Short mmCIF file of C-alpha atoms in Angstrom, two decimals:
data_model
loop_
_atom_site.label_atom_id
_atom_site.label_comp_id
_atom_site.label_asym_id
_atom_site.label_seq_id
_atom_site.Cartn_x
_atom_site.Cartn_y
_atom_site.Cartn_z
CA UNK A 639 -17.50 -76.88 41.07
CA UNK A 640 -18.83 -78.85 44.04
CA UNK A 641 -16.46 -78.00 46.89
CA UNK A 642 -13.73 -75.64 48.08
CA UNK A 643 -10.69 -76.60 50.12
CA UNK A 644 -9.02 -73.84 52.12
CA UNK A 645 -5.60 -73.60 53.68
CA UNK A 646 -5.61 -72.27 57.25
CA UNK A 647 -2.67 -69.98 58.08
CA UNK A 648 -2.29 -67.07 55.69
CA UNK A 649 -5.51 -67.97 53.90
CA UNK A 650 -8.48 -67.97 56.28
CA UNK A 651 -6.61 -66.87 59.42
CA UNK A 652 -3.48 -64.94 60.26
CA UNK A 653 -1.39 -65.44 63.39
CA UNK A 654 -0.59 -62.46 65.62
CA UNK A 655 2.64 -60.53 65.16
CA UNK A 656 5.82 -61.82 66.74
CA UNK A 657 5.83 -58.84 69.09
CA UNK A 658 2.26 -59.53 70.24
CA UNK A 659 3.12 -63.21 70.67
CA UNK A 660 6.13 -62.44 72.84
CA UNK A 661 4.39 -59.75 74.88
CA UNK A 662 1.45 -62.06 75.62
CA UNK A 663 3.68 -64.83 76.91
CA UNK A 664 5.80 -62.49 79.00
CA UNK A 665 2.63 -61.10 80.59
CA UNK A 666 1.14 -64.56 81.15
CA UNK A 667 4.31 -65.83 82.84
CA UNK A 668 5.14 -62.72 84.84
CA UNK A 669 8.37 -61.93 83.03
CA UNK A 670 9.58 -58.50 81.96
CA UNK A 671 11.92 -57.26 79.26
CA UNK A 672 12.91 -53.61 78.77
CA UNK A 673 11.51 -52.22 75.52
CA UNK A 674 14.86 -52.15 73.74
CA UNK A 675 15.58 -55.75 74.74
CA UNK A 676 12.05 -56.78 73.77
CA UNK A 677 12.54 -55.28 70.31
CA UNK A 678 15.83 -57.15 69.90
CA UNK A 679 14.29 -60.47 70.98
CA UNK A 680 11.31 -59.93 68.70
CA UNK A 681 13.63 -59.37 65.75
CA UNK A 682 15.71 -62.43 66.60
CA UNK A 683 12.63 -64.66 66.92
CA UNK A 684 11.41 -63.42 63.53
CA UNK A 685 14.75 -64.13 61.90
CA UNK A 686 14.69 -67.59 63.44
CA UNK A 687 11.19 -68.26 62.07
CA UNK A 688 10.16 -69.36 65.56
CA UNK A 689 6.48 -68.36 65.30
CA UNK A 690 4.43 -70.99 63.43
CA UNK A 691 2.41 -69.24 60.77
CA UNK A 692 4.70 -66.22 60.97
CA UNK A 693 7.80 -65.20 59.07
CA UNK A 694 9.88 -67.90 57.40
CA UNK A 695 13.35 -68.42 58.95
CA UNK A 696 16.26 -66.56 57.43
CA UNK A 697 18.22 -69.79 57.69
CA UNK A 698 17.45 -73.30 58.94
CA UNK A 699 20.34 -74.60 61.08
CA UNK A 700 21.87 -77.84 59.86
CA UNK A 701 20.96 -79.69 63.04
CA UNK A 702 17.27 -78.84 62.56
CA UNK A 703 17.07 -79.24 58.79
CA UNK A 704 15.71 -82.80 58.81
CA UNK A 705 13.04 -82.09 61.43
CA UNK A 706 12.12 -78.82 59.73
CA UNK A 707 11.48 -80.45 56.36
CA UNK A 708 8.92 -82.87 57.84
CA UNK A 709 7.71 -80.77 60.77
CA UNK A 710 4.05 -80.97 59.79
CA UNK A 711 3.90 -84.77 59.77
CA UNK A 712 3.40 -85.12 63.52
CA UNK A 713 2.71 -83.07 66.64
CA UNK A 714 6.06 -84.10 68.08
CA UNK A 715 8.05 -83.03 65.02
CA UNK A 716 6.17 -79.73 64.82
CA UNK A 717 6.90 -78.82 68.43
CA UNK A 718 10.53 -79.95 68.17
CA UNK A 719 11.14 -77.94 65.00
CA UNK A 720 9.63 -74.68 66.24
CA UNK A 721 10.90 -74.80 69.80
CA UNK A 722 14.28 -75.70 68.33
CA UNK A 723 14.17 -72.50 66.30
CA UNK A 724 13.00 -70.52 69.33
CA UNK A 725 15.83 -71.84 71.49
CA UNK A 726 18.30 -70.17 69.16
CA UNK A 727 17.20 -66.96 70.88
CA UNK A 728 18.15 -66.44 74.55
CA UNK A 729 15.14 -65.75 76.79
CA UNK A 730 14.94 -64.86 80.52
CA UNK A 731 13.62 -68.32 81.38
CA UNK A 732 14.15 -71.54 79.37
CA UNK A 733 10.51 -72.43 80.02
CA UNK A 734 9.41 -69.50 77.87
CA UNK A 735 10.19 -71.43 74.70
CA UNK A 736 7.50 -73.98 75.45
CA UNK A 737 5.17 -71.22 76.65
CA UNK A 738 5.59 -69.46 73.32
CA UNK A 739 4.74 -72.65 71.47
CA UNK A 740 1.63 -73.16 73.61
CA UNK A 741 0.51 -69.56 73.00
CA UNK A 742 0.51 -69.91 69.22
CA UNK A 743 -2.05 -72.74 69.49
CA UNK A 744 -4.56 -70.59 71.39
CA UNK A 745 -7.53 -69.05 69.52
CA UNK A 746 -6.47 -65.65 70.90
CA UNK A 747 -3.32 -65.81 68.76
CA UNK A 748 -5.30 -65.96 65.51
CA UNK A 749 -7.55 -63.55 63.63
CA UNK A 750 -9.74 -64.43 60.65
CA UNK A 751 -9.33 -62.36 57.51
CA UNK A 752 -12.16 -59.80 57.22
CA UNK A 753 -13.93 -61.60 54.38
CA UNK A 754 -13.50 -65.16 55.67
CA UNK A 755 -16.89 -65.38 57.41
CA UNK A 756 -18.79 -63.94 54.45
CA UNK A 757 -17.16 -66.32 51.99
CA UNK A 758 -17.67 -69.41 54.14
CA UNK A 759 -21.24 -68.45 54.99
CA UNK A 760 -22.11 -67.86 51.32
CA UNK A 761 -20.61 -71.17 50.25
CA UNK A 762 -22.68 -72.95 52.88
CA UNK A 763 -25.82 -71.16 51.69
CA UNK A 764 -25.11 -72.29 48.13
CA UNK A 765 -24.69 -75.90 49.24
CA UNK A 766 -21.00 -76.02 48.33
CA UNK A 767 -18.85 -78.32 50.47
CA UNK A 768 -16.00 -76.76 52.45
CA UNK A 769 -12.85 -78.42 53.75
CA UNK A 770 -9.79 -77.10 55.52
CA UNK A 771 -6.52 -78.74 54.47
CA UNK A 772 -3.58 -77.59 56.55
CA UNK A 773 0.06 -78.41 57.12
CA UNK A 774 0.03 -78.16 60.89
CA UNK A 775 1.11 -79.95 64.06
CA UNK A 776 -1.88 -79.29 66.31
CA UNK A 777 -5.68 -79.25 66.33
CA UNK A 778 -6.92 -75.99 64.83
CA UNK A 779 -10.62 -76.79 65.28
CA UNK A 780 -10.88 -74.74 68.51
CA UNK A 781 -9.68 -71.68 66.59
CA UNK A 782 -12.57 -72.02 64.15
CA UNK A 783 -15.05 -72.63 66.98
CA UNK A 784 -13.86 -69.65 69.00
CA UNK A 785 -14.21 -67.33 66.01
CA UNK A 786 -17.60 -68.72 64.97
CA UNK A 787 -16.48 -70.30 61.70
CA UNK A 788 -16.60 -73.99 62.58
CA UNK A 789 -20.25 -74.27 61.56
CA UNK A 790 -19.30 -73.58 57.94
CA UNK A 791 -16.61 -76.27 57.66
CA UNK A 792 -17.59 -79.80 56.66
CA UNK A 793 -14.22 -81.50 57.14
CA UNK A 794 -10.74 -80.79 58.48
CA UNK A 795 -7.75 -82.60 57.02
CA UNK A 796 -4.68 -81.84 59.09
CA UNK A 797 -1.25 -83.11 58.11
CA UNK A 798 -0.20 -84.25 61.58
CA UNK A 799 -3.30 -86.46 61.86
CA UNK A 800 -2.41 -88.29 58.65
CA UNK A 801 1.39 -88.27 58.67
CA UNK A 802 1.33 -86.60 55.26
CA UNK A 803 2.02 -82.96 54.40
CA UNK A 804 1.26 -80.82 51.39
CA UNK A 805 2.10 -80.83 48.50
CA UNK A 806 1.59 -84.61 48.73
CA UNK A 807 -1.66 -85.14 46.79
CA UNK A 808 -2.76 -87.81 49.26
CA UNK A 809 -3.74 -85.12 51.76
CA UNK A 810 -6.02 -83.41 49.24
CA UNK A 811 -7.43 -86.79 48.24
CA UNK A 812 -8.48 -87.43 51.85
CA UNK A 813 -10.40 -84.15 51.84
CA UNK A 814 -12.12 -84.89 48.53
CA UNK A 815 -13.13 -88.32 49.77
CA UNK A 816 -14.49 -86.88 53.01
CA UNK A 817 -16.60 -84.44 50.98
CA UNK A 818 -17.60 -87.18 48.52
CA UNK A 819 -16.60 -85.05 45.52
CA UNK A 820 -14.60 -85.61 42.36
CA UNK A 821 -11.28 -83.70 42.69
CA UNK A 822 -11.92 -82.22 39.26
CA UNK A 823 -14.89 -80.39 40.79
CA UNK A 824 -12.85 -78.94 43.65
CA UNK A 825 -11.09 -75.59 44.08
CA UNK A 826 -8.09 -75.38 46.44
CA UNK A 827 -7.50 -71.92 47.95
CA UNK A 828 -4.17 -71.21 49.60
CA UNK A 829 -1.25 -68.84 49.99
CA UNK A 830 1.63 -71.21 49.24
CA UNK A 831 2.05 -72.06 45.59
CA UNK A 832 4.37 -75.00 46.24
CA UNK A 833 2.34 -76.62 49.03
CA UNK A 834 -1.22 -75.78 48.00
CA UNK A 835 -0.43 -76.24 44.34
CA UNK A 836 -0.06 -79.95 45.04
CA UNK A 837 -3.83 -80.22 44.61
CA UNK A 838 -3.41 -79.86 40.85
CA UNK A 839 -1.98 -83.40 40.72
CA UNK A 840 -5.53 -84.61 41.39
CA UNK A 841 -7.09 -82.27 38.86
CA UNK A 842 -8.27 -79.66 41.38
CA UNK A 843 -8.38 -76.02 40.41
CA UNK A 844 -6.31 -73.63 42.51
CA UNK A 845 -6.65 -70.02 43.60
CA UNK A 846 -3.90 -68.24 45.47
CA UNK A 847 -4.03 -65.36 47.96
CA UNK A 848 -1.19 -63.40 49.50
CA UNK A 849 -0.04 -64.14 53.06
CA UNK A 850 -0.49 -60.60 54.36
CA UNK A 851 -1.48 -59.05 57.70
CA UNK A 852 -5.24 -59.02 58.28
CA UNK A 853 -5.52 -55.24 57.94
CA UNK A 854 -3.77 -55.33 54.55
CA UNK A 855 -5.97 -58.01 52.97
CA UNK A 856 -9.65 -57.17 53.41
CA UNK A 857 -11.20 -58.88 50.39
CA UNK A 858 -8.81 -61.33 48.69
CA UNK A 859 -11.12 -64.28 49.37
CA UNK A 860 -14.18 -62.76 47.73
CA UNK A 861 -13.17 -63.83 44.18
CA UNK A 862 -13.69 -67.41 45.33
CA UNK A 863 -17.42 -66.76 45.26
CA UNK A 864 -17.23 -65.74 41.60
CA UNK A 865 -15.16 -68.79 40.75
CA UNK A 866 -17.79 -71.03 42.36
CA UNK A 867 -20.82 -69.37 40.74
#
């Protein structure tokens, strides 16, 4: 194997909890919610699937279904889909919906999994190419830089920059071309079997991890090192 492609959310990084997300924005904007109300709003935002990288929505409203299905193809669609979900939940100030969206793009909202640095560092030491292939509507590079992992990534292939989202094999093909490797010598690592499994259409191997909180998944990436040895 010559290279590894990693998904971002739920694979290398995990977004903060919905409660942390909401509390941070309320504090940043000077708003206050009583604890009981905050708990209710947190629950409603989770059910709506309003936090990108967080819990999937219980139900996608009919008027958002089209945008939701292609949300990762552009920055505009991504923002519209997620703020549309958020606006299903009443907040003290309508401007908080956009503030919530902005917050989720900040490096402070993301934490790397405990073994991410070790795995990426070891792959670099072995001379194995590393790419990040993500369905996303914004530039995640600052997250990697802030957490000291950017130096281990050779290429980023982000759906919104190409107008193509996983599982479309074209997105994986872009990454393989950028790394100058045969797809049959590439391992795709991700947490979504439907989306990340699209790499198999090119002949890539796949390895799946569970999308769990950081504290509950300390070493799920380590087997990648054995697969690449």
